[in-house]
XYZ file of C-alpha atoms in Angstrom:
521
model
C -88.300 91.296 5.203
C -86.419 91.877 8.423
C -84.744 89.472 10.797
C -87.819 89.814 13.049
C -89.984 87.729 10.711
C -90.637 84.215 11.957
C -92.849 81.469 10.540
C -96.097 80.589 12.268
C -95.098 76.979 12.885
C -92.142 75.463 14.691
C -89.011 75.955 12.533
C -87.828 72.400 13.208
C -91.117 70.994 11.978
C -90.637 72.970 8.776
C -87.041 71.742 8.490
C -88.101 68.094 8.851
C -90.867 68.609 6.310
C -88.650 69.963 3.558
C -85.766 67.590 4.331
C -88.037 64.594 3.787
C -88.471 65.193 0.051
C -84.862 66.293 -0.429
C -83.559 63.058 1.076
C -85.836 61.121 -1.269
C -84.601 63.069 -4.297
C -80.875 62.825 -3.511
C -81.295 59.108 -2.836
C -82.624 58.717 -6.362
C -79.405 60.085 -7.885
C -77.621 56.858 -6.914
C -80.244 54.238 -6.037
C -80.647 53.046 -9.642
C -76.909 52.510 -10.229
C -76.704 48.918 -8.984
C -80.009 47.999 -10.653
C -78.920 48.790 -14.218
C -78.215 45.158 -15.247
C -81.625 44.066 -13.928
C -83.398 46.956 -15.662
C -81.583 46.288 -18.931
C -82.433 42.598 -18.858
C -86.068 43.157 -17.962
C -86.577 45.779 -20.680
C -84.607 43.891 -23.351
C -81.833 46.477 -23.597
C -78.058 46.490 -23.270
C -76.335 47.754 -20.127
C -74.742 50.609 -22.110
C -78.195 51.657 -23.326
C -79.521 51.419 -19.779
C -77.004 54.036 -18.590
C -79.291 56.613 -20.229
C -81.498 56.080 -17.185
C -78.781 57.757 -15.117
C -77.694 60.306 -17.707
C -81.224 61.567 -18.426
C -81.903 62.151 -14.733
C -78.608 63.953 -14.115
C -78.956 66.194 -17.175
C -82.530 67.205 -16.301
C -81.505 67.757 -12.687
C -78.556 69.948 -13.676
C -80.704 72.042 -16.022
C -83.373 72.885 -13.468
C -81.047 73.581 -10.515
C -79.910 77.070 -11.572
C -83.409 77.964 -12.821
C -85.195 77.063 -9.586
C -84.872 80.577 -8.112
C -86.466 82.094 -11.208
C -89.409 79.684 -11.076
C -89.825 80.401 -7.351
C -90.109 84.128 -8.051
C -92.623 83.416 -10.797
C -95.132 81.206 -8.962
C -94.030 81.503 -5.330
C -91.454 79.379 -3.550
C -93.925 77.176 -1.679
C -95.972 76.564 -4.828
C -92.843 75.745 -6.821
C -91.600 73.405 -4.103
C -94.925 71.540 -4.003
C -95.061 71.358 -7.812
C -91.549 69.853 -7.797
C -92.541 67.237 -5.201
C -95.706 66.410 -7.140
C -93.849 66.049 -10.451
C -91.187 63.899 -8.798
C -93.815 61.642 -7.201
C -95.906 61.208 -10.349
C -92.844 60.523 -12.503
C -91.671 57.950 -9.919
C -94.942 56.054 -10.399
C -94.569 56.261 -14.171
C -90.917 55.116 -13.983
C -91.944 52.066 -11.987
C -94.602 51.242 -14.574
C -92.422 51.967 -17.641
C -93.014 49.321 -20.362
C -89.773 50.049 -22.256
C -86.381 51.689 -21.865
C -87.426 54.664 -24.007
C -90.384 55.461 -21.777
C -88.279 54.970 -18.651
C -85.775 57.556 -19.923
C -88.634 60.015 -20.591
C -90.033 59.513 -17.098
C -86.561 59.873 -15.573
C -86.209 63.228 -17.336
C -89.476 64.292 -15.698
C -88.193 62.987 -12.374
C -84.983 64.976 -12.737
C -86.899 68.168 -13.549
C -89.046 67.690 -10.470
C -86.196 66.707 -8.165
C -83.863 69.483 -9.264
C -85.978 72.161 -7.613
C -86.083 70.528 -4.177
C -82.557 71.093 -2.837
C -82.217 74.838 -3.576
C -85.794 75.467 -2.435
C -85.211 73.695 0.874
C -81.952 75.530 1.503
C -83.623 78.889 0.836
C -86.538 77.949 3.111
C -84.137 77.076 5.929
C -82.168 80.310 5.440
C -85.374 82.342 5.835
C -86.930 80.220 8.589
C -84.099 80.074 11.116
C -82.421 82.956 12.952
C -78.707 83.449 12.487
C -77.613 81.615 15.622
C -79.583 78.460 14.741
C -78.893 78.239 11.020
C -75.920 75.912 11.525
C -78.098 73.349 13.304
C -80.724 73.614 10.553
C -78.061 72.993 7.932
C -76.996 69.922 9.914
C -80.371 68.356 9.188
C -80.179 69.334 5.523
C -76.585 68.133 5.321
C -77.566 64.743 6.693
C -79.952 64.284 3.769
C -77.566 65.530 1.079
C -74.394 63.790 2.288
C -75.764 60.428 3.461
C -78.386 59.770 0.777
C -75.837 59.172 -2.047
C -74.048 56.703 0.247
C -77.179 54.777 1.227
C -78.592 54.759 -2.315
C -76.587 51.850 -3.786
C -77.084 49.716 -0.673
C -80.832 50.277 -0.581
C -81.126 49.894 -4.342
C -79.235 46.599 -4.297
C -81.327 45.210 -1.451
C -84.635 46.180 -3.069
C -83.602 44.780 -6.444
C -82.368 41.500 -4.952
C -85.431 40.932 -2.776
C -88.276 42.494 -4.783
C -87.979 44.128 -8.208
C -86.142 47.089 -9.701
C -89.526 48.805 -10.131
C -89.795 49.215 -6.361
C -86.787 51.558 -6.275
C -89.194 54.060 -7.842
C -92.398 53.030 -6.079
C -90.897 53.671 -2.620
C -90.870 57.393 -3.470
C -94.657 57.560 -3.670
C -95.650 57.467 0.045
C -92.786 59.815 0.913
C -93.863 62.244 -1.800
C -97.511 62.218 -0.700
C -96.541 62.770 2.943
C -94.225 65.612 1.918
C -97.003 67.305 -0.064
C -99.392 67.133 2.885
C -96.861 68.448 5.422
C -95.666 71.208 3.103
C -99.204 72.447 2.504
C -99.778 72.586 6.252
C -96.562 74.021 7.655
C -94.418 75.759 5.017
C -95.042 79.420 4.149
C -93.386 82.063 2.012
C -91.688 84.966 3.815
C -92.967 88.525 3.227
C -90.078 89.336 0.882
C -90.854 86.407 -1.431
C -92.985 88.467 -3.782
C -94.415 86.730 -6.791
C -93.836 88.502 -10.054
C -96.879 89.279 -12.154
C -96.767 87.783 -15.649
C -97.581 91.146 -17.210
C -94.482 92.655 -15.575
C -92.248 89.689 -16.353
C -89.610 90.010 -19.041
C -88.359 86.547 -19.778
C -84.679 86.433 -20.647
C -85.063 83.908 -23.461
C -81.448 84.237 -24.614
C -80.049 83.657 -21.127
C -82.478 80.797 -20.529
C -81.479 79.091 -23.769
C -77.729 79.575 -23.276
C -77.642 78.342 -19.682
C -79.979 75.401 -20.327
C -78.112 74.184 -23.406
C -74.702 74.819 -21.835
C -75.387 72.927 -18.598
C -77.143 70.067 -20.414
C -74.182 69.691 -22.793
C -71.668 69.834 -19.943
C -73.528 67.222 -17.915
C -73.839 64.953 -20.951
C -70.111 65.280 -21.657
C -69.166 64.451 -18.067
C -71.501 61.471 -17.871
C -70.687 59.905 -21.260
C -67.084 61.051 -21.763
C -65.345 57.996 -20.333
C -67.575 55.522 -22.180
C -66.972 57.305 -25.509
C -63.204 57.789 -24.902
C -63.551 61.522 -24.418
C -62.172 63.719 -27.196
C -61.506 60.873 -29.579
C -65.284 60.886 -30.017
C -66.719 63.459 -32.430
C -69.905 63.578 -30.339
C -68.016 64.501 -27.167
C -65.972 67.144 -29.026
C -69.163 68.688 -30.401
C -70.948 68.630 -27.057
C -67.895 70.083 -25.284
C -67.704 72.933 -27.800
C -71.411 73.676 -27.381
C -71.045 73.638 -23.581
C -68.010 75.954 -23.624
C -69.547 78.510 -25.996
C -72.976 78.539 -24.346
C -71.652 78.804 -20.784
C -69.055 81.500 -21.520
C -71.521 83.601 -23.499
C -74.279 82.800 -21.006
C -72.272 83.982 -17.995
C -71.336 87.211 -19.769
C -74.943 87.743 -20.856
C -76.445 87.067 -17.429
C -73.860 89.245 -15.675
C -74.873 92.259 -17.733
C -78.608 91.581 -18.013
C -80.954 93.747 -15.924
C -83.310 90.876 -15.115
C -81.228 87.682 -15.357
C -82.554 84.139 -15.151
C -79.596 83.292 -12.889
C -78.069 85.808 -10.493
C -74.489 85.312 -11.700
C -73.451 88.560 -10.001
C -73.601 86.793 -6.628
C -70.257 85.263 -7.556
C -68.856 88.769 -7.486
C -69.045 88.607 -3.686
C -65.802 87.030 -2.452
C -67.231 84.857 0.299
C -69.933 83.396 -1.897
C -67.507 82.718 -4.766
C -65.005 80.929 -2.513
C -67.758 78.973 -0.751
C -69.157 77.911 -4.129
C -65.768 76.552 -5.174
C -65.344 74.781 -1.840
C -68.779 73.243 -2.311
C -67.714 72.170 -5.802
C -64.709 70.392 -4.273
C -66.916 68.816 -1.615
C -69.074 67.300 -4.362
C -65.907 66.285 -6.242
C -64.542 64.329 -3.279
C -67.865 62.974 -1.969
C -69.187 61.586 -5.246
C -65.788 60.621 -6.674
C -64.851 58.506 -3.656
C -68.400 57.146 -3.328
C -68.025 55.691 -6.828
C -64.467 54.417 -6.361
C -64.722 52.605 -3.028
C -67.645 50.256 -3.795
C -66.247 49.687 -7.296
C -62.928 48.635 -5.754
C -64.652 46.307 -3.308
C -66.778 44.657 -6.017
C -64.271 44.323 -8.866
C -61.087 43.495 -6.944
C -62.238 42.196 -3.556
C -65.160 40.141 -4.835
C -67.837 41.788 -2.676
C -71.457 41.684 -3.746
C -73.207 44.984 -4.433
C -75.072 44.750 -1.123
C -71.950 43.934 0.904
C -69.996 46.738 -0.760
C -72.814 49.116 0.085
C -72.808 47.948 3.702
C -69.067 48.659 3.893
C -69.641 52.345 3.192
C -72.951 52.692 5.046
C -71.391 53.153 8.524
C -70.063 56.452 7.200
C -73.647 57.664 6.972
C -74.168 56.981 10.677
C -71.001 58.917 11.515
C -72.204 61.858 9.436
C -75.540 61.758 11.206
C -73.827 61.900 14.597
C -71.344 64.606 13.603
C -73.772 67.013 11.939
C -75.405 68.293 15.188
C -71.954 68.670 16.761
C -70.776 70.776 13.837
C -73.959 72.845 13.957
C -73.308 73.572 17.635
C -69.601 74.344 17.134
C -70.417 76.793 14.375
C -71.692 79.216 16.982
C -68.452 78.873 18.956
C -65.681 78.490 16.372
C -64.877 80.333 13.159
C -66.272 78.561 10.107
C -62.847 78.591 8.439
C -61.280 76.501 11.211
C -64.031 73.904 10.983
C -63.459 73.725 7.218
C -59.698 73.336 7.750
C -60.334 70.494 10.195
C -62.760 68.842 7.777
C -60.300 69.024 4.879
C -57.591 67.586 7.117
C -59.742 64.616 8.139
C -60.845 63.946 4.541
C -57.190 64.168 3.437
C -56.267 61.619 6.130
C -58.985 59.232 4.952
C -57.805 59.451 1.328
C -54.182 58.828 2.350
C -55.441 55.834 4.339
C -57.238 54.536 1.226
C -54.058 55.075 -0.790
C -52.444 52.355 1.370
C -55.058 49.696 0.597
C -54.026 46.326 -0.784
C -55.796 43.229 -2.105
C -55.863 41.625 1.334
C -57.712 44.242 3.382
C -60.715 43.075 5.377
C -64.244 44.486 5.541
C -63.604 46.746 8.518
C -60.516 48.319 6.967
C -62.655 49.560 4.100
C -65.462 50.580 6.452
C -63.038 52.497 8.679
C -61.750 54.496 5.707
C -65.279 55.599 4.898
C -66.041 56.348 8.550
C -63.042 58.690 8.783
C -63.995 60.398 5.536
C -67.635 60.815 6.592
C -66.510 62.509 9.800
C -64.524 65.021 7.758
C -67.318 65.672 5.269
C -69.645 66.608 8.128
C -67.202 69.381 9.088
C -67.242 70.727 5.541
C -70.852 70.823 4.447
C -72.381 73.019 7.163
C -69.574 75.616 7.532
C -69.247 76.032 3.755
C -72.987 76.617 3.371
C -72.993 78.995 6.309
C -70.096 80.987 4.873
C -71.837 81.105 1.496
C -74.939 82.810 2.898
C -73.071 85.102 5.291
C -72.921 88.137 3.012
C -75.862 87.380 0.733
C -78.825 89.784 1.075
C -81.934 88.105 2.456
C -83.933 88.679 -0.710
C -81.280 86.759 -2.708
C -81.516 83.499 -0.708
C -83.336 81.696 -3.524
C -80.711 82.666 -6.091
C -77.865 81.787 -3.729
C -79.363 78.353 -3.026
C -79.634 77.603 -6.737
C -75.977 78.448 -7.398
C -74.512 76.708 -4.342
C -76.402 73.500 -5.124
C -75.390 73.708 -8.772
C -71.765 73.965 -7.635
C -72.041 70.809 -5.547
C -73.811 68.812 -8.253
C -71.362 69.838 -10.972
C -68.514 69.033 -8.596
C -69.975 65.565 -8.152
C -70.258 65.037 -11.905
C -66.693 66.256 -12.495
C -65.446 64.081 -9.610
C -67.043 60.954 -11.027
C -65.829 61.721 -14.557
C -62.225 62.459 -13.536
C -61.899 59.600 -11.042
C -63.217 56.953 -13.471
C -61.101 58.334 -16.327
C -57.926 58.393 -14.227
C -58.700 54.893 -12.994
C -58.872 53.606 -16.563
C -55.769 55.494 -17.711
C -53.638 54.523 -14.706
C -54.671 50.869 -15.093
C -53.496 50.907 -18.720
C -50.186 52.542 -17.792
C -49.591 50.087 -14.934
C -50.466 47.127 -17.132
C -47.954 48.264 -19.728
C -45.223 48.710 -17.117
C -45.848 45.418 -15.339
C -46.217 43.373 -18.525
C -42.699 44.429 -19.514
C -41.466 42.081 -16.767
C -43.572 39.121 -17.944
C -41.171 37.893 -20.636
C -39.344 34.689 -21.489
C -36.103 36.294 -20.307
C -37.431 37.040 -16.831
C -36.350 34.351 -14.336
C -38.942 35.469 -11.789
C -41.762 35.236 -14.321
C -40.632 31.828 -15.575
C -40.437 30.551 -11.991
C -43.941 31.836 -11.225
C -45.244 30.257 -14.442
C -43.747 26.852 -13.575
C -45.067 26.957 -9.998
C -48.536 27.918 -11.185
C -48.544 25.126 -13.770
C -47.340 22.644 -11.134
C -50.150 23.650 -8.771
C -52.691 23.108 -11.541
C -51.282 19.664 -12.314
C -51.558 18.666 -8.646
C -55.229 19.644 -8.809
C -55.871 17.265 -11.694
C -55.315 19.522 -14.708
C -53.543 17.808 -17.602
C -49.909 18.712 -18.262
C -50.707 20.021 -21.742
C -53.528 22.262 -20.478
C -51.680 23.445 -17.373
C -49.187 25.721 -19.159
C -51.724 27.988 -20.967
C -53.989 27.921 -17.910
C -51.086 29.052 -15.716
C -50.345 31.872 -18.159
C -53.982 32.938 -17.946
C -53.829 32.973 -14.129
C -50.728 35.162 -14.137
C -52.303 37.495 -16.674
C -55.372 37.795 -14.453
C -53.105 38.642 -11.529
C -51.408 41.272 -13.719
C -54.781 42.918 -14.384
C -55.693 42.879 -10.690
C -52.380 44.406 -9.621
C -52.605 47.042 -12.384
C -56.085 48.021 -11.231
C -55.032 48.012 -7.575
C -52.194 50.429 -8.276
C -54.587 52.578 -10.321
C -56.993 52.902 -7.396
C -54.133 53.938 -5.118
C -53.042 56.590 -7.625
C -56.549 58.037 -7.870
C -56.898 58.156 -4.087
C -53.569 60.029 -3.918
C -54.785 62.414 -6.629
C -57.925 63.214 -4.638
C -55.855 63.699 -1.490
C -53.689 66.186 -3.396
C -56.774 68.062 -4.607
C -57.916 68.264 -1.004
C -54.655 69.890 0.109
C -54.558 72.321 -2.823
C -58.024 73.542 -1.827
C -56.893 74.416 1.696
C -55.374 77.895 1.022
C -58.703 79.184 -0.302
C -60.270 78.704 3.121
C -58.143 81.500 4.550
C -59.525 83.956 1.990
C -62.985 83.727 3.565
C -64.028 86.885 5.383
C -63.932 86.837 9.149
C -66.071 89.855 9.992
C -69.788 89.522 10.778
C -72.190 89.991 7.874
C -74.501 92.977 8.036
C -76.891 92.155 5.222
C -76.993 88.373 5.339
C -78.791 86.151 7.794
C -75.689 84.314 8.939
C -72.534 85.199 10.829
C -69.239 83.530 9.980
C -67.408 85.157 12.836
């Protein structure tokens, strides 16, 4: 294929078509989170058991992401994309109709396998459809779907569950999936270089397939269940971690040296693509980590409902939507590295702002923090993707899309795992430190205890009952303050990770790519 190839239909129509299903799929990674208690109760299961609904989807999604390029070369990218949409739609119907938790987990695995092929396929379609000078604007549309959907998911999921039934969080995918299938069949086409490989000529790398699949599945399982099982104090987590480490190390070595690899690991040998992949990993780390922390803070410490907490972070989605076209336009005027530097600076500022929260902030203080962060994330997603494709040969777009999306998804999983683990550990440390001051020899504590007991007596509580009740109130305040300090520590940690990432940006190449479709100036 040459740069002269152009699709028959309007590129923006194609972009809207493929973004539709991607938005639906990314939304599903977070929409079920707030519905877990309802699902567990309705299906006669515990909340801990119900978390398999999330784990099964994420594991299946992570497995299929790096393999999507291989499947595209086997049956054609358009065919694979439509098969993924169809599988996702059918499994959404089945998930909504699931009679038990076991069946729901099975259908969520199917949903994850179908959804995992959508993001890399769309990104590869956009890279082939748009000329170099317009790729940034195309990525703005894609970025809107990928960055805002995880934010809107909990809000939409909470509203649907409260007003209808948890089953409708799956049923709403059906009309979108059917529309996507129709539009894709009409407007999307494979480029001339997207040759399908004949089965008779295909040598399946079974060893590489097995190593990568088992390694990624084990890693995703470890990240998702580690905190609940107390990490390496659990024999299961130790075993899974060992399997993940061995399979991934051996798998990378195997794929690097294989003539016909399942995953094109050698793309990471190109400096720009390797750095962009790590930056995308950090983007997922910050986006998903903070998306979990902020609503959790608002619900557990501020007393917000799930819907209200979701609404507090939703304005960030609107800011992202407004910033994406601006970033796409600036990408043709400013070096990608400077846009990334600006984005990291804004995200750092938002995290520092969050690190100064207290238990008396109002709704708009929390919303403003997310708005600032969303503005920074918009300046990261498009330039990083553009830099990633800059020196990738056109016939490797499918493989590049698979790896860059895998980087972001794994970054999100690591971000969630680390942020929740640090939150728990810091809370324990803070509780231990603060409780050392709640002793019989502490005048301040004894004064607070007497005042609390006196207030309870004035409200009609008996004198005998007031003392233990007052102690319980102070202990509750201890837990709240310990958790509050833990949140601040985690926000500072993420801000530090943001700054430590900054030097890598300056290692990106500045010259114009000759083989890739994109210029990074």
